[in-house]
Amino acid sequence: MGGALNHSGLENAYWGLMVVTYPFISGLVAGSFVVSSLSHVFHQRRFDALAPLAVLTSLALLIAAPLTVLGDSRQPSNFLELLTRDHLPYSPLSTFIVIWLTYIALMLVELYVAFRVTNARIGEGDGWWARLHRGLALGHRNTSERAARKDRKILFGLSCAGIVLAFLFHGYIGFVFGATKARALWATPLMPVLFIVSAMVSGIALMWLVHFLATRYVGRRPDRQVASGLLSYLMLFLLLDLFLDALDLLTSAVPEYAQGSAYYGFSHLLLHGPFTFSYLGVQLGIGVVLPLALWLVPVVRRSWPGGAVMTLAALVGVYAMRWNVVLGGQAESKVSSNTVVTTSVPLTGFDSVQTVLGVFAVALLLFLLLAWLFPWGQAHEAMSASPSSSDPAVFPGTGVGALGPMPAPAPGESPVSGGGDA
Amino acid sequence: MRGEQSRRSALKAFGAVGIAGAVSLLGARLRGLGAVARATMSKNAPARLAGKTVGRPKGAGATSAAAAEALYKLSPGWAAWTQPGLNVRDGWSEPDEWMPAIENSHGLPYTHNTFSRFEAPGKLAHHWAMVIDLRKCIGCQSCVVACKSENNVPVGVYRTWVQVIEVGQWDRDPEGDGPVVLEGGTYEPSVRRFSLPRLCNHCDDPPCVEVCPVKATFKRDDGLVLIDYPKCIGCGYCIQACPYDARFFNPIQQTADKCTFCVHLIDRGLLPACVTSCVARARVFGDLNDPDSEVATLLAAHATERLDISAGTHPQVFYINLDGDMVDAATAFNTIYPYAAGTNTNQYDELTGRVLLQAPTGGEGGVP
Ligand code: SF4
Ligand code: SF4
């Protein structure tokens, strides 16, 4: 059926892979942000080391997220209209611009505060790397314990507001679908909740992988406590997800309980139809049941490969959930009975696999840039209440902080040598 | 340090992947890139490109014809408002001139969001509506053609279409000499066929208006639901939100599009093209605020039905003699075949034999 731009026929699934990816990425944003707040807000000390990394991940994805919708829109040049038109609060989609801009602003402040002391310490040296970090600290020079304590207080407040925004950011996307009464498979008040819960699942799974890869990357062993803690949270949200899926099935897949069109869509598309594999097999089987089952086996649960399989499976399952919602919802015809609106995903060009990979690559690039600039390894050290009590095996005070400065700094000055106490 | 070297090469590799991906993304949307840059200019760029004087030059836009041209060259695939070739020749070029005329030529009070809160309906000049008498419709499709021609509707999309519907069922013929031969035996029809003209219902509570994030779609106080095309960002949300599938992406303009009740005609006291062309006078258009109008008298004299009223959209297209099962077509399970199913549905595939040759029931739908 050609590229997504070449639709023909009365009914078309106009929203393609980019719109599948948008809620996926924004779910990762929300989920990883909540992971960072485990330490900032809920004072779960074992996640302290993870928090700076989670902030960086969340910000990189937050910047990349709107690229998907911008790429999907037919008139991206008109995007400024989002800022100038009087549309609030009527359109669920329009709340995007408000929530996203607020969220970006908050994340930038959070980034600044979370790394202020570390940046100031690095700024004490000289050379361009130090000058750069003096700039990133906006001239802040105080690296005392008092200053760090103050920053923690600010972070607490910011993260509290951030959790609300993360939920709003992802909840509104669920509402975009939930509010569309024309699509029988979308129009359920469960939608925002389903989206938020699966966002938590994907964000936690992603942070597990990021933690694993990033610590391995800087030559350190990933922290077992962090990993098993994240896995337990993952299981909690998977169970919640399972519960919501069961609710969804009960209210949509039982003809006696469901609206006619919702039942029709559920049974002809998701349960016995083109989406059966991606719904039962991938979304529920691989995404929910498999990690839950693996987790029950202690050997698997404690092993690194086991954890990697569980988290990857959860991520794949969440992507499949977005796939089934966005493409599955559009496959049900609005005006013709007994009809499946067929769709296909082009490999290249508009709304294609290529553009989606491009968005992920942009997110990766942003993450690498941020992780290079912001020494996440030391940030935890600088922010922790009593540096001596932190697990020295994870991030020793003198350890390599960020992913390592790529362009080597001037000889004789390690870009991370400012990590010691002032 | 053992890891140092490999770490750097890994980082470089990741960075390369990232940059390659970014380039690929932007490449795939090159025209979008050009268009984003163009966003800083006024909407009059095409007219300027065509060497015309533009009414209200805005800021930097007034001196940017050369820049606009350069940007246009940068984004050759952009087939939309800012493509001068299309716009100027088709008379689409100067939104500043024709939009006010189309939007509100009679100076009616118009608002974007007060569609459900008419202050004093009696004082409004008009409330346009259509009544379609299905007893008279012969399914000739001339309204579809007239609409296409009047509104320059591109190939492949329709502002109005006439669905041909068979209700009933096909019975298995035990003797084996039914007219339709399928794998499982032969079948006899026990069906009834009728036509169902469809178009935008210009709903009084239109979800399409409510969801538009830039309020490009709006409801005029005389009842028309219209689109301010130059404002549309092409998100497609209104298309998803319309329960009647009355909207589509105009493949030339690259914006949402749909029936306007021929606003350019009715604002000049003429009838919509589909009404004028209807050979059976099945389509009747008029003003519900005028009790003597034909639509008002038809509504008073007949039992009428509207499509999908359970959606709560208050459609302003009324049908006489509509089959009750067809009110909500998507759940009308006993329809044998709606001919207007569209070329990208399993129905079409079945009709053309593609499904029979491949999988039993459109099994390939949805998954690439
Ligand atoms: S029929 Fe669809 S496009 Fe027309 S006003 Fe109603 S919801 Fe909007
Ligand atoms: S496609 Fe255009 S008219 Fe439709 S909701 Fe989006 S911006 Fe509004």
PDB file of N, CA and C in Angstrom, chain A residues 124-181:
ATOM      1  N   GLU A 124      36.580  24.002  39.448  1.00  0.00           N
ATOM      2  CA  GLU A 124      37.691  24.533  40.235  1.00  0.00           C
ATOM      3  C   GLU A 124      39.036  24.329  39.548  1.00  0.00           C
ATOM      4  N   GLY A 125      39.095  23.369  38.656  1.00  0.00           N
ATOM      5  CA  GLY A 125      40.353  23.161  37.943  1.00  0.00           C
ATOM      6  C   GLY A 125      40.545  24.234  36.888  1.00  0.00           C
ATOM      7  N   ASP A 126      41.480  24.022  35.986  1.00  0.00           N
ATOM      8  CA  ASP A 126      41.499  24.933  34.855  1.00  0.00           C
ATOM      9  C   ASP A 126      41.612  24.165  33.553  1.00  0.00           C
ATOM     10  N   GLY A 127      41.574  24.914  32.460  1.00  0.00           N
ATOM     11  CA  GLY A 127      41.461  24.277  31.156  1.00  0.00           C
ATOM     12  C   GLY A 127      40.021  24.429  30.665  1.00  0.00           C
ATOM     13  N   TRP A 128      39.793  24.058  29.422  1.00  0.00           N
ATOM     14  CA  TRP A 128      38.461  24.293  28.835  1.00  0.00           C
ATOM     15  C   TRP A 128      37.374  23.450  29.498  1.00  0.00           C
ATOM     16  N   TRP A 129      37.757  22.266  29.919  1.00  0.00           N
ATOM     17  CA  TRP A 129      36.767  21.379  30.542  1.00  0.00           C
ATOM     18  C   TRP A 129      36.243  22.014  31.830  1.00  0.00           C
ATOM     19  N   ALA A 130      37.170  22.571  32.615  1.00  0.00           N
ATOM     20  CA  ALA A 130      36.765  23.226  33.846  1.00  0.00           C
ATOM     21  C   ALA A 130      35.956  24.481  33.551  1.00  0.00           C
ATOM     22  N   ARG A 131      36.428  25.232  32.548  1.00  0.00           N
ATOM     23  CA  ARG A 131      35.689  26.459  32.205  1.00  0.00           C
ATOM     24  C   ARG A 131      34.271  26.114  31.761  1.00  0.00           C
ATOM     25  N   LEU A 132      34.190  25.056  30.958  1.00  0.00           N
ATOM     26  CA  LEU A 132      32.868  24.613  30.494  1.00  0.00           C
ATOM     27  C   LEU A 132      31.958  24.324  31.682  1.00  0.00           C
ATOM     28  N   HIS A 133      32.507  23.634  32.666  1.00  0.00           N
ATOM     29  CA  HIS A 133      31.657  23.258  33.795  1.00  0.00           C
ATOM     30  C   HIS A 133      31.381  24.429  34.723  1.00  0.00           C
ATOM     31  N   ARG A 134      32.309  25.387  34.758  1.00  0.00           N
ATOM     32  CA  ARG A 134      31.970  26.615  35.474  1.00  0.00           C
ATOM     33  C   ARG A 134      30.746  27.242  34.820  1.00  0.00           C
ATOM     34  N   GLY A 135      30.737  27.192  33.493  1.00  0.00           N
ATOM     35  CA  GLY A 135      29.579  27.728  32.778  1.00  0.00           C
ATOM     36  C   GLY A 135      28.317  26.937  33.084  1.00  0.00           C
ATOM     37  N   LEU A 136      28.433  25.605  33.086  1.00  0.00           N
ATOM     38  CA  LEU A 136      27.263  24.758  33.347  1.00  0.00           C
ATOM     39  C   LEU A 136      26.736  24.980  34.763  1.00  0.00           C
ATOM     40  N   ALA A 137      27.653  25.368  35.682  1.00  0.00           N
ATOM     41  CA  ALA A 137      27.205  25.649  37.057  1.00  0.00           C
ATOM     42  C   ALA A 137      26.711  27.084  37.174  1.00  0.00           C
ATOM     43  N   LEU A 138      26.699  27.800  36.064  1.00  0.00           N
ATOM     44  CA  LEU A 138      26.258  29.200  36.029  1.00  0.00           C
ATOM     45  C   LEU A 138      26.955  30.032  37.098  1.00  0.00           C
ATOM     46  N   GLY A 139      28.242  29.788  37.235  1.00  0.00           N
ATOM     47  CA  GLY A 139      29.021  30.604  38.155  1.00  0.00           C
ATOM     48  C   GLY A 139      28.904  30.189  39.607  1.00  0.00           C
ATOM     49  N   HIS A 140      28.126  29.181  39.880  1.00  0.00           N
ATOM     50  CA  HIS A 140      27.982  28.717  41.252  1.00  0.00           C
ATOM     51  C   HIS A 140      29.303  28.076  41.697  1.00  0.00           C
ATOM     52  N   ARG A 141      29.833  28.504  42.862  1.00  0.00           N
ATOM     53  CA  ARG A 141      31.136  27.980  43.269  1.00  0.00           C
ATOM     54  C   ARG A 141      31.082  27.205  44.583  1.00  0.00           C
ATOM     55  N   ASN A 142      29.991  27.326  45.281  1.00  0.00           N
ATOM     56  CA  ASN A 142      29.922  26.748  46.616  1.00  0.00           C
ATOM     57  C   ASN A 142      29.767  25.222  46.536  1.00  0.00           C
ATOM     58  N   THR A 143      30.756  24.497  47.002  1.00  0.00           N
ATOM     59  CA  THR A 143      30.662  23.038  46.941  1.00  0.00           C
ATOM     60  C   THR A 143      30.536  22.439  48.340  1.00  0.00           C
ATOM     61  N   SER A 144      30.146  23.254  49.297  1.00  0.00           N
ATOM     62  CA  SER A 144      30.090  22.765  50.673  1.00  0.00           C
ATOM     63  C   SER A 144      28.920  21.795  50.872  1.00  0.00           C
ATOM     64  N   GLU A 145      28.962  21.095  51.969  1.00  0.00           N
ATOM     65  CA  GLU A 145      27.892  20.166  52.322  1.00  0.00           C
ATOM     66  C   GLU A 145      26.566  20.914  52.473  1.00  0.00           C
ATOM     67  N   ARG A 146      26.668  22.170  52.957  1.00  0.00           N
ATOM     68  CA  ARG A 146      25.444  22.952  53.137  1.00  0.00           C
ATOM     69  C   ARG A 146      24.781  23.234  51.795  1.00  0.00           C
ATOM     70  N   ALA A 147      25.620  23.597  50.855  1.00  0.00           N
ATOM     71  CA  ALA A 147      25.076  23.891  49.524  1.00  0.00           C
ATOM     72  C   ALA A 147      24.442  22.640  48.928  1.00  0.00           C
ATOM     73  N   ALA A 148      25.114  21.502  49.155  1.00  0.00           N
ATOM     74  CA  ALA A 148      24.573  20.251  48.611  1.00  0.00           C
ATOM     75  C   ALA A 148      23.227  19.936  49.252  1.00  0.00           C
ATOM     76  N   ARG A 149      23.124  20.228  50.555  1.00  0.00           N
ATOM     77  CA  ARG A 149      21.874  19.946  51.251  1.00  0.00           C
ATOM     78  C   ARG A 149      20.745  20.816  50.678  1.00  0.00           C
ATOM     79  N   LYS A 150      21.111  22.083  50.447  1.00  0.00           N
ATOM     80  CA  LYS A 150      20.116  22.997  49.875  1.00  0.00           C
ATOM     81  C   LYS A 150      19.658  22.474  48.504  1.00  0.00           C
ATOM     82  N   ASP A 151      20.617  22.019  47.722  1.00  0.00           N
ATOM     83  CA  ASP A 151      20.264  21.495  46.402  1.00  0.00           C
ATOM     84  C   ASP A 151      19.327  20.304  46.522  1.00  0.00           C
ATOM     85  N   ARG A 152      19.597  19.462  47.533  1.00  0.00           N
ATOM     86  CA  ARG A 152      18.725  18.293  47.693  1.00  0.00           C
ATOM     87  C   ARG A 152      17.300  18.721  47.992  1.00  0.00           C
ATOM     88  N   LYS A 153      17.183  19.789  48.796  1.00  0.00           N
ATOM     89  CA  LYS A 153      15.835  20.296  49.108  1.00  0.00           C
ATOM     90  C   LYS A 153      15.148  20.778  47.833  1.00  0.00           C
ATOM     91  N   ILE A 154      15.897  21.545  47.040  1.00  0.00           N
ATOM     92  CA  ILE A 154      15.312  22.053  45.790  1.00  0.00           C
ATOM     93  C   ILE A 154      14.918  20.884  44.897  1.00  0.00           C
ATOM     94  N   LEU A 155      15.815  19.871  44.830  1.00  0.00           N
ATOM     95  CA  LEU A 155      15.540  18.706  43.998  1.00  0.00           C
ATOM     96  C   LEU A 155      14.270  18.005  44.437  1.00  0.00           C
ATOM     97  N   PHE A 156      14.076  17.941  45.747  1.00  0.00           N
ATOM     98  CA  PHE A 156      12.865  17.307  46.266  1.00  0.00           C
ATOM     99  C   PHE A 156      11.637  18.012  45.699  1.00  0.00           C
ATOM    100  N   GLY A 157      11.644  19.352  45.815  1.00  0.00           N
ATOM    101  CA  GLY A 157      10.502  20.112  45.304  1.00  0.00           C
ATOM    102  C   GLY A 157      10.327  19.923  43.806  1.00  0.00           C
ATOM    103  N   LEU A 158      11.442  20.036  43.086  1.00  0.00           N
ATOM    104  CA  LEU A 158      11.372  19.907  41.633  1.00  0.00           C
ATOM    105  C   LEU A 158      10.841  18.534  41.230  1.00  0.00           C
ATOM    106  N   SER A 159      11.353  17.510  41.927  1.00  0.00           N
ATOM    107  CA  SER A 159      10.935  16.167  41.541  1.00  0.00           C
ATOM    108  C   SER A 159       9.470  15.928  41.858  1.00  0.00           C
ATOM    109  N   CYS A 160       8.989  16.504  42.952  1.00  0.00           N
ATOM    110  CA  CYS A 160       7.554  16.366  43.258  1.00  0.00           C
ATOM    111  C   CYS A 160       6.737  16.943  42.107  1.00  0.00           C
ATOM    112  N   ALA A 161       7.100  18.182  41.715  1.00  0.00           N
ATOM    113  CA  ALA A 161       6.381  18.797  40.587  1.00  0.00           C
ATOM    114  C   ALA A 161       6.583  17.964  39.334  1.00  0.00           C
ATOM    115  N   GLY A 162       7.790  17.411  39.185  1.00  0.00           N
ATOM    116  CA  GLY A 162       8.099  16.639  37.991  1.00  0.00           C
ATOM    117  C   GLY A 162       7.263  15.381  37.887  1.00  0.00           C
ATOM    118  N   ILE A 163       6.995  14.747  39.039  1.00  0.00           N
ATOM    119  CA  ILE A 163       6.172  13.536  38.986  1.00  0.00           C
ATOM    120  C   ILE A 163       4.786  13.880  38.459  1.00  0.00           C
ATOM    121  N   VAL A 164       4.251  14.997  38.968  1.00  0.00           N
ATOM    122  CA  VAL A 164       2.940  15.423  38.484  1.00  0.00           C
ATOM    123  C   VAL A 164       2.989  15.647  36.978  1.00  0.00           C
ATOM    124  N   LEU A 165       4.045  16.341  36.529  1.00  0.00           N
ATOM    125  CA  LEU A 165       4.156  16.624  35.097  1.00  0.00           C
ATOM    126  C   LEU A 165       4.339  15.348  34.290  1.00  0.00           C
ATOM    127  N   ALA A 166       5.147  14.420  34.838  1.00  0.00           N
ATOM    128  CA  ALA A 166       5.365  13.164  34.117  1.00  0.00           C
ATOM    129  C   ALA A 166       4.038  12.446  33.925  1.00  0.00           C
ATOM    130  N   PHE A 167       3.234  12.437  34.968  1.00  0.00           N
ATOM    131  CA  PHE A 167       1.930  11.777  34.847  1.00  0.00           C
ATOM    132  C   PHE A 167       1.026  12.529  33.890  1.00  0.00           C
ATOM    133  N   LEU A 168       1.073  13.863  33.973  1.00  0.00           N
ATOM    134  CA  LEU A 168       0.264  14.660  33.050  1.00  0.00           C
ATOM    135  C   LEU A 168       0.716  14.414  31.616  1.00  0.00           C
ATOM    136  N   PHE A 169       2.030  14.418  31.432  1.00  0.00           N
ATOM    137  CA  PHE A 169       2.587  14.277  30.088  1.00  0.00           C
ATOM    138  C   PHE A 169       2.127  12.963  29.477  1.00  0.00           C
ATOM    139  N   HIS A 170       2.174  11.929  30.273  1.00  0.00           N
ATOM    140  CA  HIS A 170       1.775  10.665  29.691  1.00  0.00           C
ATOM    141  C   HIS A 170       0.271  10.451  29.757  1.00  0.00           C
ATOM    142  N   GLY A 171      -0.334  10.976  30.809  1.00  0.00           N
ATOM    143  CA  GLY A 171      -1.773  10.830  30.941  1.00  0.00           C
ATOM    144  C   GLY A 171      -2.515  11.520  29.814  1.00  0.00           C
ATOM    145  N   TYR A 172      -2.001  12.691  29.399  1.00  0.00           N
ATOM    146  CA  TYR A 172      -2.697  13.399  28.331  1.00  0.00           C
ATOM    147  C   TYR A 172      -2.663  12.578  27.052  1.00  0.00           C
ATOM    148  N   ILE A 173      -1.553  11.861  26.833  1.00  0.00           N
ATOM    149  CA  ILE A 173      -1.480  11.053  25.614  1.00  0.00           C
ATOM    150  C   ILE A 173      -2.512   9.932  25.670  1.00  0.00           C
ATOM    151  N   GLY A 174      -2.642   9.330  26.839  1.00  0.00           N
ATOM    152  CA  GLY A 174      -3.694   8.328  26.987  1.00  0.00           C
ATOM    153  C   GLY A 174      -5.057   8.941  26.718  1.00  0.00           C
ATOM    154  N   PHE A 175      -5.201  10.199  27.161  1.00  0.00           N
ATOM    155  CA  PHE A 175      -6.507  10.846  26.998  1.00  0.00           C
ATOM    156  C   PHE A 175      -6.771  11.187  25.542  1.00  0.00           C
ATOM    157  N   VAL A 176      -5.707  11.483  24.783  1.00  0.00           N
ATOM    158  CA  VAL A 176      -5.888  11.733  23.350  1.00  0.00           C
ATOM    159  C   VAL A 176      -6.643  10.562  22.725  1.00  0.00           C
ATOM    160  N   PHE A 177      -6.268   9.358  23.136  1.00  0.00           N
ATOM    161  CA  PHE A 177      -6.964   8.183  22.607  1.00  0.00           C
ATOM    162  C   PHE A 177      -8.297   7.977  23.325  1.00  0.00           C
ATOM    163  N   GLY A 178      -8.247   8.072  24.642  1.00  0.00           N
ATOM    164  CA  GLY A 178      -9.458   7.789  25.416  1.00  0.00           C
ATOM    165  C   GLY A 178     -10.605   8.719  25.075  1.00  0.00           C
ATOM    166  N   ALA A 179     -10.279   9.944  24.629  1.00  0.00           N
ATOM    167  CA  ALA A 179     -11.326  10.922  24.351  1.00  0.00           C
ATOM    168  C   ALA A 179     -11.886  10.796  22.945  1.00  0.00           C
ATOM    169  N   THR A 180     -11.348   9.873  22.158  1.00  0.00           N
ATOM    170  CA  THR A 180     -11.799   9.750  20.776  1.00  0.00           C
ATOM    171  C   THR A 180     -12.937   8.751  20.689  1.00  0.00           C
ATOM    172  N   LYS A 181     -14.158   9.266  20.866  1.00  0.00           N
ATOM    173  CA  LYS A 181     -15.282   8.332  20.933  1.00  0.00           C
ATOM    174  C   LYS A 181     -15.574   7.687  19.594  1.00  0.00           C
TER     175      LYS A 181
END
